Short mmCIF file of C-alpha atoms in Angstrom, two decimals:
data_model
loop_
_atom_site.label_atom_id
_atom_site.label_comp_id
_atom_site.label_asym_id
_atom_site.label_seq_id
_atom_site.Cartn_x
_atom_site.Cartn_y
_atom_site.Cartn_z
CA MET A 1 -57.66 -234.99 -37.08
CA ASP A 2 -57.73 -236.97 -33.82
CA LEU A 3 -60.03 -235.04 -32.32
CA THR A 4 -62.47 -235.28 -35.33
CA GLY A 5 -61.52 -238.99 -34.90
CA GLU A 6 -62.82 -239.20 -31.74
CA PHE A 7 -65.25 -236.96 -32.01
CA GLU A 8 -66.70 -239.69 -35.42
CA ALA A 9 -66.05 -242.63 -32.76
CA ARG A 10 -67.90 -241.33 -29.95
CA SER A 11 -71.25 -240.11 -31.50
CA TYR A 12 -71.78 -242.43 -34.03
CA GLY A 13 -71.40 -245.50 -31.35
CA GLY A 14 -73.98 -243.58 -29.46
CA GLY A 15 -76.11 -242.34 -31.85
CA ALA A 16 -75.80 -245.63 -34.05
CA THR A 17 -79.86 -244.65 -35.80
CA ARG A 18 -78.79 -241.46 -36.22
CA GLU A 19 -78.40 -240.19 -39.66
CA ALA A 20 -75.13 -240.58 -41.01
CA THR A 21 -76.09 -236.80 -43.11
CA ARG A 22 -76.33 -235.23 -40.04
CA LEU A 23 -73.11 -235.64 -38.54
CA GLU A 24 -71.17 -233.92 -41.81
CA SER A 25 -71.49 -230.08 -39.91
CA LEU A 26 -70.05 -232.00 -37.18
CA HIS A 27 -67.17 -234.24 -37.78
CA LEU A 28 -65.21 -231.76 -39.37
CA GLY A 29 -62.69 -230.82 -36.89
CA ASP A 30 -61.07 -227.63 -39.22
CA GLU A 31 -64.73 -226.48 -39.27
CA PHE A 32 -63.88 -225.67 -35.74
CA ARG A 33 -60.59 -224.32 -36.34
CA GLN A 34 -62.26 -221.77 -39.17
CA LEU A 35 -65.15 -220.95 -37.10
CA ALA A 36 -63.42 -220.28 -33.87
CA LEU A 37 -60.99 -217.23 -35.87
CA PRO A 38 -63.94 -215.70 -35.22
CA PRO A 39 -64.52 -212.51 -38.68
CA GLU A 40 -66.95 -210.87 -37.31
CA ASN A 41 -70.41 -211.18 -38.93
CA ALA A 42 -73.06 -208.61 -38.57
CA GLY A 43 -75.77 -210.71 -37.15
CA GLY A 44 -73.73 -213.82 -37.72
CA PHE A 45 -73.08 -216.91 -35.56
CA THR A 46 -68.82 -217.85 -36.53
CA ALA A 47 -68.72 -214.37 -34.55
CA LEU A 48 -69.72 -216.35 -31.46
CA LEU A 49 -67.48 -219.67 -31.72
CA GLU A 50 -64.73 -218.69 -29.11
CA LEU A 51 -64.59 -221.23 -27.44
CA PRO A 52 -61.60 -223.85 -27.37
CA PRO A 53 -62.57 -226.30 -29.76
CA THR A 54 -61.94 -229.08 -27.76
CA GLN A 55 -64.95 -227.44 -25.57
CA ALA A 56 -67.02 -226.83 -28.53
CA VAL A 57 -66.76 -230.53 -29.48
CA ASN A 58 -67.76 -231.47 -26.12
CA LEU A 59 -70.93 -229.61 -25.73
CA LEU A 60 -71.79 -230.52 -29.36
CA ARG A 61 -71.31 -234.92 -27.79
CA PHE A 62 -73.73 -233.62 -24.67
CA THR A 63 -76.34 -232.18 -27.46
CA ASP A 64 -76.77 -235.45 -29.20
CA SER A 65 -76.10 -237.73 -27.04
CA PRO A 66 -77.94 -238.42 -23.93
CA SER A 67 -75.91 -241.05 -22.63
CA SER A 68 -72.76 -238.64 -22.27
CA SER A 69 -75.10 -236.51 -21.03
CA SER A 70 -73.49 -237.12 -17.41
CA GLN A 71 -69.82 -237.41 -19.02
CA ALA A 72 -70.49 -233.89 -20.81
CA ALA A 73 -71.67 -232.06 -18.02
CA ALA A 74 -68.80 -233.04 -16.39
CA VAL A 75 -66.31 -232.01 -19.05
CA THR A 76 -67.92 -228.62 -18.89
CA GLY A 77 -70.36 -227.74 -16.06
CA ILE A 78 -73.39 -227.82 -17.62
CA ALA A 79 -76.77 -228.53 -15.53
CA PRO A 80 -78.59 -231.02 -17.84
CA PRO A 81 -80.48 -229.71 -19.64
CA PRO A 82 -79.43 -226.21 -19.39
CA PRO A 83 -82.51 -223.88 -20.33
CA HIS A 84 -81.80 -219.83 -20.30
CA SER A 85 -83.03 -217.58 -18.78
CA TYR A 86 -84.58 -214.10 -21.44
CA GLY A 87 -84.25 -212.14 -18.61
CA THR A 88 -86.02 -208.85 -19.71
CA LEU A 89 -83.65 -207.99 -22.28
CA THR A 90 -85.95 -210.25 -24.24
CA PHE A 91 -86.52 -207.66 -27.46
CA PRO A 92 -90.65 -207.42 -27.57
CA SER A 93 -91.41 -209.84 -31.08
CA ASN A 94 -88.12 -212.18 -30.28
CA SER A 95 -91.02 -213.96 -27.27
CA VAL A 96 -93.37 -214.35 -30.72
CA LEU A 97 -90.73 -215.73 -32.22
CA MET A 98 -89.54 -218.12 -30.07
CA ASP A 99 -93.54 -219.64 -29.60
CA ARG A 100 -92.67 -220.30 -33.30
CA ALA A 101 -89.79 -221.72 -32.61
CA ALA A 102 -90.36 -224.14 -30.11
CA ARG A 103 -93.94 -225.11 -31.74
CA PHE A 104 -91.65 -225.55 -35.12
CA SER A 105 -88.65 -227.61 -33.27
CA THR A 106 -90.28 -230.18 -31.25
CA GLU A 107 -92.83 -230.78 -34.54
CA HIS A 108 -89.44 -231.78 -36.81
CA HIS A 109 -87.70 -233.68 -33.68
CA GLN A 110 -90.62 -235.33 -33.88
CA ASN A 111 -89.41 -237.51 -36.71
CA GLY A 112 -87.83 -239.72 -35.76
CA ASN A 113 -84.77 -238.57 -34.14
CA VAL A 114 -83.10 -240.32 -31.83
CA SER A 115 -80.95 -238.30 -30.25
CA GLY A 116 -83.54 -234.79 -30.10
CA THR A 117 -85.30 -236.73 -27.64
CA SER A 118 -82.39 -235.31 -25.16
CA SER A 119 -82.75 -231.74 -27.37
CA VAL A 120 -86.58 -231.66 -27.35
CA PRO A 121 -87.22 -231.15 -23.11
CA SER A 122 -83.99 -229.23 -23.35
CA ASN A 123 -85.12 -227.11 -25.89
CA SER A 124 -89.20 -226.45 -25.97
CA SER A 125 -88.47 -225.98 -21.78
CA VAL A 126 -85.95 -223.18 -23.26
CA LYS A 127 -87.47 -221.67 -25.14
CA THR A 128 -90.63 -222.07 -23.41
CA GLU A 129 -89.48 -221.12 -20.28
CA PRO A 130 -87.56 -218.39 -18.93
CA ALA A 131 -85.73 -220.11 -16.40
CA GLU A 132 -82.44 -220.03 -14.58
CA THR A 133 -79.87 -220.41 -16.87
CA ASP A 134 -76.50 -222.83 -15.49
CA SER A 135 -74.67 -222.68 -18.50
CA SER A 136 -71.10 -223.22 -18.83
CA GLN A 137 -68.63 -220.41 -16.91
CA ALA A 138 -66.25 -219.96 -19.79
CA VAL A 139 -69.16 -219.35 -21.91
CA ASN A 140 -70.57 -216.96 -20.30
CA ASN A 141 -66.83 -215.31 -19.61
CA ARG A 142 -66.91 -214.65 -23.32
CA SER A 143 -70.18 -213.48 -23.94
CA GLY A 144 -69.20 -209.90 -23.36
CA LYS A 145 -68.18 -209.40 -27.09
CA ARG A 146 -71.03 -210.17 -28.46
CA LYS A 147 -72.39 -208.31 -30.09
CA ASP A 148 -76.37 -206.83 -29.13
CA SER A 149 -78.30 -207.26 -31.79
CA ASP A 150 -76.95 -210.97 -31.35
CA LYS A 151 -78.11 -210.87 -27.91
CA LYS A 152 -81.55 -210.51 -28.90
CA ALA A 153 -81.94 -212.60 -31.62
CA LYS A 154 -82.20 -215.79 -30.69
CA SER A 155 -80.64 -218.78 -32.84
CA TRP A 156 -83.82 -220.62 -34.60
CA THR A 157 -82.42 -222.84 -36.44
CA LYS A 158 -84.94 -226.19 -37.69
CA LYS A 159 -83.88 -229.63 -36.90
CA ASN A 160 -81.99 -228.23 -33.91
CA LYS A 161 -79.97 -229.89 -31.76
CA SER A 162 -78.57 -226.97 -29.24
CA SER A 163 -80.01 -226.36 -25.96
CA GLU A 164 -77.27 -223.92 -25.56
CA GLU A 165 -79.15 -220.67 -27.00
CA ASN A 166 -78.92 -218.17 -24.02
CA GLU A 167 -78.59 -214.29 -24.22
CA ASN A 168 -75.05 -214.86 -22.44
CA LEU A 169 -74.04 -217.64 -25.05
CA PRO A 170 -71.52 -216.42 -28.22
CA TYR A 171 -73.08 -219.65 -29.86
CA VAL A 172 -75.13 -221.45 -31.75
CA HIS A 173 -75.29 -225.02 -32.57
CA VAL A 174 -76.25 -225.24 -36.70
CA ARG A 175 -76.26 -228.51 -37.85
CA ALA A 176 -76.49 -228.85 -41.78
CA ARG A 177 -79.80 -229.87 -43.78
CA ARG A 178 -78.96 -232.97 -46.19
CA GLY A 179 -77.49 -231.80 -49.11
CA GLN A 180 -76.24 -228.63 -47.74
CA ALA A 181 -73.04 -226.87 -48.08
CA THR A 182 -71.28 -227.56 -44.38
CA ASP A 183 -68.46 -224.79 -44.89
CA SER A 184 -69.09 -221.54 -41.85
CA HIS A 185 -70.17 -219.06 -44.12
CA SER A 186 -73.22 -220.83 -45.90
CA LEU A 187 -74.02 -221.94 -42.85
CA ALA A 188 -73.80 -218.70 -41.33
CA GLU A 189 -75.17 -216.79 -43.81
CA ARG A 190 -78.24 -219.20 -44.06
CA ALA A 191 -78.88 -219.09 -40.08
CA ARG A 192 -78.86 -215.07 -40.34
CA ARG A 193 -81.02 -215.74 -43.21
CA GLU A 194 -83.41 -217.93 -41.51
CA LYS A 195 -84.30 -215.06 -38.80
CA ILE A 196 -84.56 -212.62 -41.53
CA ASN A 197 -87.97 -215.71 -43.39
CA ALA A 198 -88.65 -215.95 -39.18
CA ARG A 199 -88.89 -212.07 -38.88
CA MET A 200 -90.44 -211.32 -42.10
CA LYS A 201 -93.62 -213.76 -41.78
CA LEU A 202 -93.92 -211.98 -38.29
CA LEU A 203 -94.42 -209.05 -39.87
CA GLN A 204 -96.20 -210.18 -42.85
CA GLU A 205 -98.88 -211.80 -40.53
CA LEU A 206 -98.80 -207.89 -39.24
CA VAL A 207 -99.56 -206.22 -41.86
CA PRO A 208 -102.76 -206.44 -43.29
CA GLY A 209 -103.05 -208.12 -46.45
CA CYS A 210 -99.82 -209.16 -46.72
CA ASP A 211 -100.02 -213.16 -46.36
CA LYS A 212 -101.04 -213.45 -50.13
CA ILE A 213 -98.02 -211.86 -51.50
CA GLN A 214 -94.95 -213.95 -52.66
CA GLY A 215 -91.77 -212.26 -52.64
CA THR A 216 -89.67 -210.39 -50.17
CA ALA A 217 -89.25 -207.32 -52.42
CA LEU A 218 -93.38 -206.89 -52.97
CA VAL A 219 -93.75 -207.96 -48.90
CA LEU A 220 -90.81 -205.05 -48.55
CA ASP A 221 -93.25 -202.38 -50.32
CA GLU A 222 -96.42 -203.40 -48.77
CA ILE A 223 -94.91 -203.20 -44.81
CA ILE A 224 -92.79 -199.37 -46.52
CA ASN A 225 -96.78 -198.08 -47.48
CA HIS A 226 -98.57 -199.00 -44.54
CA VAL A 227 -95.96 -197.74 -41.81
CA GLN A 228 -96.57 -194.61 -44.25
CA SER A 229 -99.99 -194.73 -43.61
CA LEU A 230 -99.58 -195.12 -40.37
CA GLN A 231 -97.61 -191.97 -40.09
CA ARG A 232 -99.26 -190.06 -42.27
CA GLN A 233 -102.39 -190.42 -39.79
CA VAL A 234 -101.36 -189.71 -37.03
CA GLU A 235 -100.67 -186.32 -38.94
CA MET A 236 -103.82 -185.77 -40.02
CA LEU A 237 -105.50 -187.37 -36.14
CA SER A 238 -102.69 -184.84 -34.79
CA ILE A 239 -104.29 -181.66 -36.92
CA ARG A 240 -107.27 -182.68 -36.28
CA LEU A 241 -107.05 -182.42 -32.41
CA ALA A 242 -105.54 -178.54 -32.24
CA SER A 243 -108.18 -177.82 -34.78
CA VAL A 244 -110.56 -178.58 -32.15
CA ASN A 245 -111.47 -175.89 -30.51
CA PRO A 246 -110.55 -176.47 -26.51
CA ARG A 247 -112.79 -174.70 -23.85
CA ILE A 248 -112.23 -174.14 -21.04
CA ASP A 249 -115.42 -173.86 -18.92
CA PHE A 250 -117.08 -176.43 -19.88
CA ASN A 251 -119.85 -178.11 -17.63
CA LEU A 252 -119.90 -181.25 -19.84
CA ASP A 253 -116.55 -181.83 -19.96
CA THR A 254 -116.80 -182.20 -15.29
CA ILE A 255 -119.40 -184.12 -15.70
CA LEU A 256 -117.47 -186.68 -16.95
CA ALA A 257 -114.42 -186.16 -15.71
CA SER A 258 -116.43 -186.52 -12.11
CA GLU A 259 -118.73 -189.85 -13.15
CA ASN A 260 -115.64 -191.46 -14.81
CA GLY A 261 -113.52 -190.42 -11.65
CA SER A 262 -115.91 -192.97 -10.13
CA LEU A 263 -116.74 -195.72 -11.98
CA MET A 264 -112.74 -195.97 -13.36
CA ASP A 265 -109.38 -196.49 -10.79
CA GLY A 266 -107.58 -194.52 -9.03
CA SER A 267 -104.22 -193.72 -11.27
CA PHE A 268 -106.40 -192.83 -13.75
CA ASN A 269 -108.40 -190.52 -12.26
CA GLY A 270 -105.29 -188.93 -11.16
CA THR A 271 -104.39 -187.72 -14.34
CA ALA A 272 -108.34 -187.05 -16.05
CA MET A 273 -108.32 -184.78 -13.43
CA GLN A 274 -105.50 -183.11 -14.23
CA VAL A 275 -106.48 -180.82 -16.42
CA VAL A 276 -104.21 -181.24 -20.09
CA TRP A 277 -105.21 -179.02 -22.95
CA PRO A 278 -106.77 -179.07 -24.24
CA HIS A 279 -108.52 -180.71 -20.98
CA GLN A 280 -112.51 -181.84 -22.65
CA VAL A 281 -109.90 -184.23 -24.98
CA THR A 282 -108.57 -186.29 -21.95
CA GLU A 283 -112.04 -186.00 -20.01
CA THR A 284 -113.88 -188.15 -23.02
CA GLU A 285 -111.56 -189.89 -23.86
CA GLN A 286 -112.39 -191.39 -21.17
CA SER A 287 -115.87 -191.55 -21.66
CA TYR A 288 -115.65 -192.09 -24.78
CA HIS A 289 -114.43 -195.76 -23.53
CA HIS A 290 -116.68 -196.00 -21.09
CA ARG A 291 -120.43 -194.88 -24.12
CA GLN A 292 -119.35 -198.11 -26.07
CA LEU A 293 -119.08 -200.14 -22.69
CA GLN A 294 -122.05 -198.21 -20.91
CA GLN A 295 -125.26 -197.45 -23.61
CA PRO A 296 -126.45 -194.11 -21.16
CA GLN A 297 -125.18 -191.26 -20.42
CA GLN A 298 -125.99 -189.18 -17.21
CA TRP A 299 -126.30 -186.04 -17.70
CA PRO A 300 -127.46 -183.44 -14.60
CA PHE A 301 -124.46 -184.22 -12.56
CA ASP A 302 -124.29 -180.44 -11.36
CA GLY A 303 -124.05 -181.23 -7.87
CA LEU A 304 -121.41 -182.97 -9.13
CA ASN A 305 -119.83 -180.56 -10.48
CA GLN A 306 -118.95 -178.10 -8.55
CA ARG A 307 -117.37 -180.54 -6.86
CA ALA A 308 -115.54 -181.92 -9.37
CA TRP A 309 -114.18 -178.32 -11.24
CA GLY A 310 -113.47 -177.86 -7.95
CA LYS A 311 -110.99 -180.89 -7.42
CA GLU A 312 -109.82 -179.41 -10.78
CA GLU A 313 -108.87 -176.24 -9.46
CA ASP A 314 -107.13 -177.80 -6.95
CA GLN A 315 -105.15 -180.10 -8.90
CA ASP A 316 -104.77 -177.56 -11.07
CA HIS A 317 -102.81 -175.35 -8.51
CA GLY A 318 -100.62 -177.61 -6.82
CA GLN A 319 -98.95 -178.53 -9.89
CA MET B 1 -97.92 -208.87 -31.10
CA GLN B 2 -100.83 -206.55 -31.56
CA PRO B 3 -101.17 -203.44 -29.23
CA THR B 4 -102.26 -204.16 -25.43
CA SER B 5 -104.66 -202.23 -23.49
CA SER B 6 -102.06 -201.39 -20.88
CA MET B 7 -99.92 -200.08 -23.54
CA LYS B 8 -102.28 -197.80 -24.80
CA GLU B 9 -102.67 -196.29 -21.33
CA GLU B 10 -99.56 -195.59 -20.79
CA PHE B 11 -98.99 -194.04 -23.88
CA LEU B 12 -102.15 -192.08 -22.56
CA GLN B 13 -100.83 -191.02 -19.57
CA LYS B 14 -97.02 -189.89 -20.91
CA TRP B 15 -98.71 -187.91 -23.78
CA GLN B 16 -101.30 -186.46 -21.05
CA MET B 17 -98.53 -185.23 -19.03
CA GLY B 18 -96.90 -183.99 -22.31
CA LEU B 19 -99.41 -182.21 -23.69
CA GLN B 20 -99.53 -180.27 -19.67
CA ILE B 21 -96.08 -178.93 -20.60
CA TYR B 22 -98.11 -176.59 -23.30
CA ARG B 23 -100.27 -175.35 -21.00
CA PRO B 24 -100.17 -172.24 -20.82
CA LEU B 25 -99.67 -171.77 -24.43
CA ILE B 26 -103.22 -172.82 -24.97
CA ASP B 27 -104.68 -169.39 -25.77
CA ASN B 28 -102.38 -167.90 -27.78
CA THR B 29 -101.42 -170.52 -30.68
CA SER B 30 -102.34 -171.42 -33.73
CA VAL B 31 -103.25 -174.43 -35.04
CA SER B 32 -99.89 -175.52 -36.31
CA GLU B 33 -98.33 -174.82 -32.76
CA ARG B 34 -100.86 -176.79 -31.06
CA ARG B 35 -100.45 -179.68 -33.60
CA LYS B 36 -96.79 -179.61 -33.99
CA ALA B 37 -96.91 -179.68 -29.99
CA ILE B 38 -99.07 -182.82 -30.05
CA LYS B 39 -97.72 -183.84 -32.12
CA LEU B 40 -94.00 -184.18 -31.01
CA SER B 41 -95.46 -185.34 -27.21
CA ALA B 42 -97.06 -187.95 -29.18
CA ASP B 43 -94.09 -188.65 -30.63
CA VAL B 44 -91.87 -189.17 -27.03
CA ALA B 45 -95.04 -190.42 -25.56
CA MET B 46 -95.06 -193.68 -27.59
CA ALA B 47 -90.90 -193.96 -27.66
CA SER B 48 -90.79 -193.33 -23.30
CA LEU B 49 -93.00 -196.69 -23.65
CA ARG B 50 -89.60 -198.20 -24.88
CA ARG B 51 -87.50 -197.93 -22.31
CA GLY B 52 -84.27 -196.32 -24.84
CA THR B 53 -84.45 -200.96 -25.34
CA THR B 54 -84.80 -200.18 -29.46
CA CYS B 55 -83.01 -198.32 -31.44
CA TRP B 56 -86.05 -196.41 -33.37
CA SER B 57 -87.04 -195.07 -30.08
CA ARG B 58 -83.85 -193.15 -29.09
CA ALA B 59 -83.52 -192.16 -32.40
CA LEU B 60 -86.93 -190.19 -32.59
CA ILE B 61 -86.66 -188.73 -28.49
CA GLN B 62 -83.48 -187.21 -30.30
CA LYS B 63 -84.77 -185.90 -33.15
CA THR B 64 -87.59 -184.89 -31.42
CA ALA B 65 -85.28 -182.83 -28.50
CA THR B 66 -83.62 -180.84 -31.90
CA GLU B 67 -86.75 -179.65 -32.13
CA ASP B 68 -88.00 -179.66 -28.44
CA ASN B 69 -85.93 -180.25 -25.98
CA PHE B 70 -87.33 -179.00 -22.94
CA LEU B 71 -90.50 -180.78 -23.81
CA VAL B 72 -88.58 -184.06 -23.51
CA ARG B 73 -86.11 -183.26 -20.69
CA GLN B 74 -89.31 -183.03 -19.02
CA MET B 75 -91.24 -185.70 -20.39
CA LEU B 76 -88.60 -188.66 -19.71
CA SER B 77 -87.42 -188.65 -15.89
CA GLY B 78 -84.70 -189.74 -15.25
CA ILE B 79 -81.03 -190.31 -15.88
CA LYS B 80 -82.36 -191.81 -19.31
CA ALA B 81 -82.79 -187.84 -20.19
CA GLU B 82 -79.58 -186.59 -20.00
CA THR B 83 -78.28 -190.02 -21.33
CA LEU B 84 -80.59 -190.41 -24.84
CA ILE B 85 -80.18 -186.66 -26.14
CA ASN B 86 -76.24 -186.11 -25.70
CA LYS B 87 -75.67 -188.89 -27.05
CA LYS B 88 -74.38 -189.52 -30.47
CA LEU B 89 -76.41 -191.74 -33.46
CA PRO B 90 -73.35 -194.01 -35.15
CA LYS B 91 -73.21 -192.85 -38.29
CA VAL B 92 -72.70 -195.54 -40.51
CA MET B 93 -73.77 -193.75 -43.14
CA CYS B 94 -70.82 -193.35 -44.99
CA HIS B 95 -69.14 -196.05 -44.24
CA ARG B 96 -71.91 -198.45 -46.89
CA LYS B 97 -71.01 -195.57 -49.39
CA ILE B 98 -67.54 -196.97 -49.37
CA VAL B 99 -68.22 -200.16 -49.28
CA ARG B 100 -70.68 -199.69 -52.22
CA ARG B 101 -68.68 -198.15 -54.05
CA SER B 102 -66.26 -201.07 -53.62
CA LYS B 103 -68.21 -203.40 -54.14
CA LYS B 104 -68.95 -202.24 -57.80
CA ILE B 105 -65.18 -201.61 -58.81
CA LEU B 106 -64.96 -206.17 -58.07
CA ARG B 107 -68.19 -207.06 -59.88
CA ARG B 108 -66.93 -205.99 -62.93
CA ARG B 109 -64.98 -209.51 -63.05
CA LYS B 110 -67.93 -211.49 -62.70
CA SER B 111 -69.00 -214.15 -64.83
CA ARG B 112 -72.81 -213.94 -66.18
CA SER B 113 -75.61 -216.39 -66.79
CA ALA B 114 -78.98 -215.93 -66.68
CA ILE B 115 -80.18 -217.19 -63.52
CA GLU B 116 -77.57 -215.53 -61.99
CA GLU B 117 -78.37 -212.28 -63.29
CA VAL B 118 -82.27 -212.65 -62.43
CA ALA B 119 -81.00 -213.28 -58.84
CA ALA B 120 -78.57 -210.32 -58.97
CA LYS B 121 -81.94 -208.04 -59.86
CA ALA B 122 -83.46 -209.46 -56.85
CA ARG B 123 -81.06 -208.77 -55.21
CA LYS B 124 -80.58 -205.47 -56.08
CA LEU B 125 -84.32 -205.16 -55.66
CA VAL B 126 -85.13 -206.09 -52.09
CA LYS B 127 -81.77 -203.66 -51.16
CA LYS B 128 -83.51 -200.92 -52.97
CA LYS B 129 -86.24 -202.06 -50.92
CA THR B 130 -84.80 -202.75 -47.31
CA GLN B 131 -83.40 -198.99 -47.85
CA GLY B 132 -86.31 -197.71 -48.68
CA LEU B 133 -87.79 -199.24 -45.09
CA ARG B 134 -84.95 -197.77 -43.30
CA ASN B 135 -85.83 -194.62 -45.08
CA VAL B 136 -89.39 -194.34 -43.26
CA VAL B 137 -87.98 -196.00 -39.46
CA PRO B 138 -86.66 -193.58 -37.62
CA GLY B 139 -83.03 -194.13 -36.89
CA GLY B 140 -83.03 -196.72 -39.77
CA GLU B 141 -79.63 -195.49 -41.80
CA PHE B 142 -78.49 -196.99 -38.16
CA MET B 143 -78.93 -199.99 -38.03
CA SER B 144 -76.53 -202.42 -39.33
CA ASN B 145 -78.23 -205.73 -40.38
CA ASP B 146 -80.64 -206.39 -41.91
CA VAL B 147 -82.70 -208.43 -38.98
CA LEU B 148 -82.15 -205.11 -36.41
CA LEU B 149 -83.49 -203.37 -38.97
CA ILE B 150 -86.60 -205.87 -39.32
CA GLN B 151 -87.03 -206.52 -35.13
CA GLU B 152 -87.21 -203.00 -35.51
CA THR B 153 -90.10 -202.61 -37.89
CA LEU B 154 -92.15 -205.37 -36.44
CA ASP B 155 -91.81 -202.76 -32.57
CA TYR B 156 -92.48 -199.72 -34.57
CA ILE B 157 -95.55 -200.36 -36.06
CA VAL B 158 -97.05 -202.14 -33.21
CA SER B 159 -97.01 -198.92 -31.16
CA LEU B 160 -98.23 -196.88 -33.78
CA GLN B 161 -101.26 -198.64 -33.84
CA THR B 162 -101.43 -197.92 -30.59
CA GLN B 163 -100.78 -194.27 -30.79
CA VAL B 164 -102.86 -194.22 -33.48
CA ASN B 165 -105.48 -195.99 -32.07
CA VAL B 166 -105.49 -193.95 -28.64
CA MET B 167 -105.22 -190.91 -31.17
CA ARG B 168 -108.31 -191.10 -33.24
CA SER B 169 -110.72 -192.08 -30.00
CA ILE B 170 -109.76 -188.91 -28.15
CA VAL B 171 -109.91 -187.84 -31.23
CA ASP B 172 -113.52 -188.67 -31.79
CA ALA B 173 -114.73 -188.03 -28.45
CA ALA B 174 -113.38 -184.35 -28.40
CA GLU B 175 -115.09 -183.49 -31.64
CA ALA B 176 -118.01 -184.87 -30.22
CA GLY B 177 -117.93 -183.55 -27.37
CA SER B 178 -117.07 -179.67 -29.01
CA GLU B 179 -120.22 -180.95 -31.75
CA ARG B 180 -122.22 -181.07 -28.37
CA THR B 181 -121.55 -178.10 -27.34
CA ALA B 182 -122.44 -176.60 -30.33
CA TYR B 183 -126.32 -178.56 -29.77
CA TYR B 184 -126.71 -177.51 -26.26
CA LEU B 185 -125.65 -173.67 -26.67
CA GLY B 186 -127.68 -173.18 -29.27
CA LYS B 187 -125.10 -172.23 -31.66
CA PRO B 188 -124.45 -173.67 -35.55
CA LYS B 189 -121.54 -175.39 -35.66
CA PHE B 190 -119.46 -173.02 -37.90
CA ALA B 191 -119.97 -170.54 -35.94
CA ILE B 192 -117.97 -171.61 -33.70
CA GLU B 193 -114.42 -173.06 -34.54
CA ASP B 194 -112.81 -169.32 -35.16
CA GLY B 195 -109.98 -171.67 -33.77
#
């Protein structure tokens, strides 16, 4: 493979201080050929190497050796370092993941990875600043084939070099760690497992009492129980709410409504006044919040009472 | 990610909007009807907060659409309502059964070792649990991979938390309000609840 030959030469020349083992995944030209025929993995990123191997290799070279960054940029038209846009498509939980990823990747890179210097700033900038991306056009054109889940998922691999991860990018560069298998399938599986583990950690933090538990199955058990208990709580609350006797001519409601109307902002005021069934609910809701904030309730508001009641009726009829 | 106050406010507004639709029926309905209305409008409000970006929200909206189409249409304004209600969810279930059966057939050839067996059992357990999770999360059956499932669960838990918080504060306030009414009107509390 002349491809691999040239690649090896350049990379060894450029990154002399880098550990040789890190190159395991990189000098496999046939690996790229394999990956170039995309098996549609659920959640796998191997689906995505749709770039011809040369471009992929060039991109890798770019991220590896800072000296060739300008070259690579010229070759592939990437502006170094390419931050990328998340847009509004970012899955809500991904933002948390991204912060963690930034933290982790910077930590790892500080462990003496020379080539990391070029990718560290790009990495953290990539992961913490949503900015306009300028990745290669060829890459963007092929992004149409990606699954939605891949679009939303970030590539989150430790010790990573690639700053290309992007919601539009179809693939992720993963470097094999020392002593691990480097064929495409295990790489894909490993990335997938890491994704799952990262998200499981988030879940563990969210669900109370899950941090102490070891083992996926028990954690999943806890999560299921938590979700079920929340759903049951919703049921109970709706039953309680339904059994509260709805009262229409209720002075206190309107008193509270008027008081809250004056205190809360305008948008909320409107909805508070539009009385809902059971309508003491809405107004007492805000009153409840306010009660928490300011203790003494002011009861005798009869004048306001009349006005509030009138307002209510107007809005009701206007509905 | 914890529920934010803006999420709570938005949920409350949408929920109120949904409850308004039931307003004409307020007097001649039983407790169970009211409960159903409350729950449905709360669910749709919660799901609409995500504006169709998440799988569980779409599945939840479709589920409530089967029970009360009108409510859903009113609560979701715009094109979203039509697309969400009419779209058929992809049926991944049947594929999985076939895959499972074929895996069983293939598995007979595999060699056994102690470590492998333990690992296999652990994997089976985890698979069972993920299946249980799919049953709990709305739309879980249609999530093709585990990564998506866990993402959706995260989001779903956060939304459920907001829903519970808002509903609880409302219920507490309402019950406190009705208690106070009883007090101020001088009636004993139990006489009031004739609903």
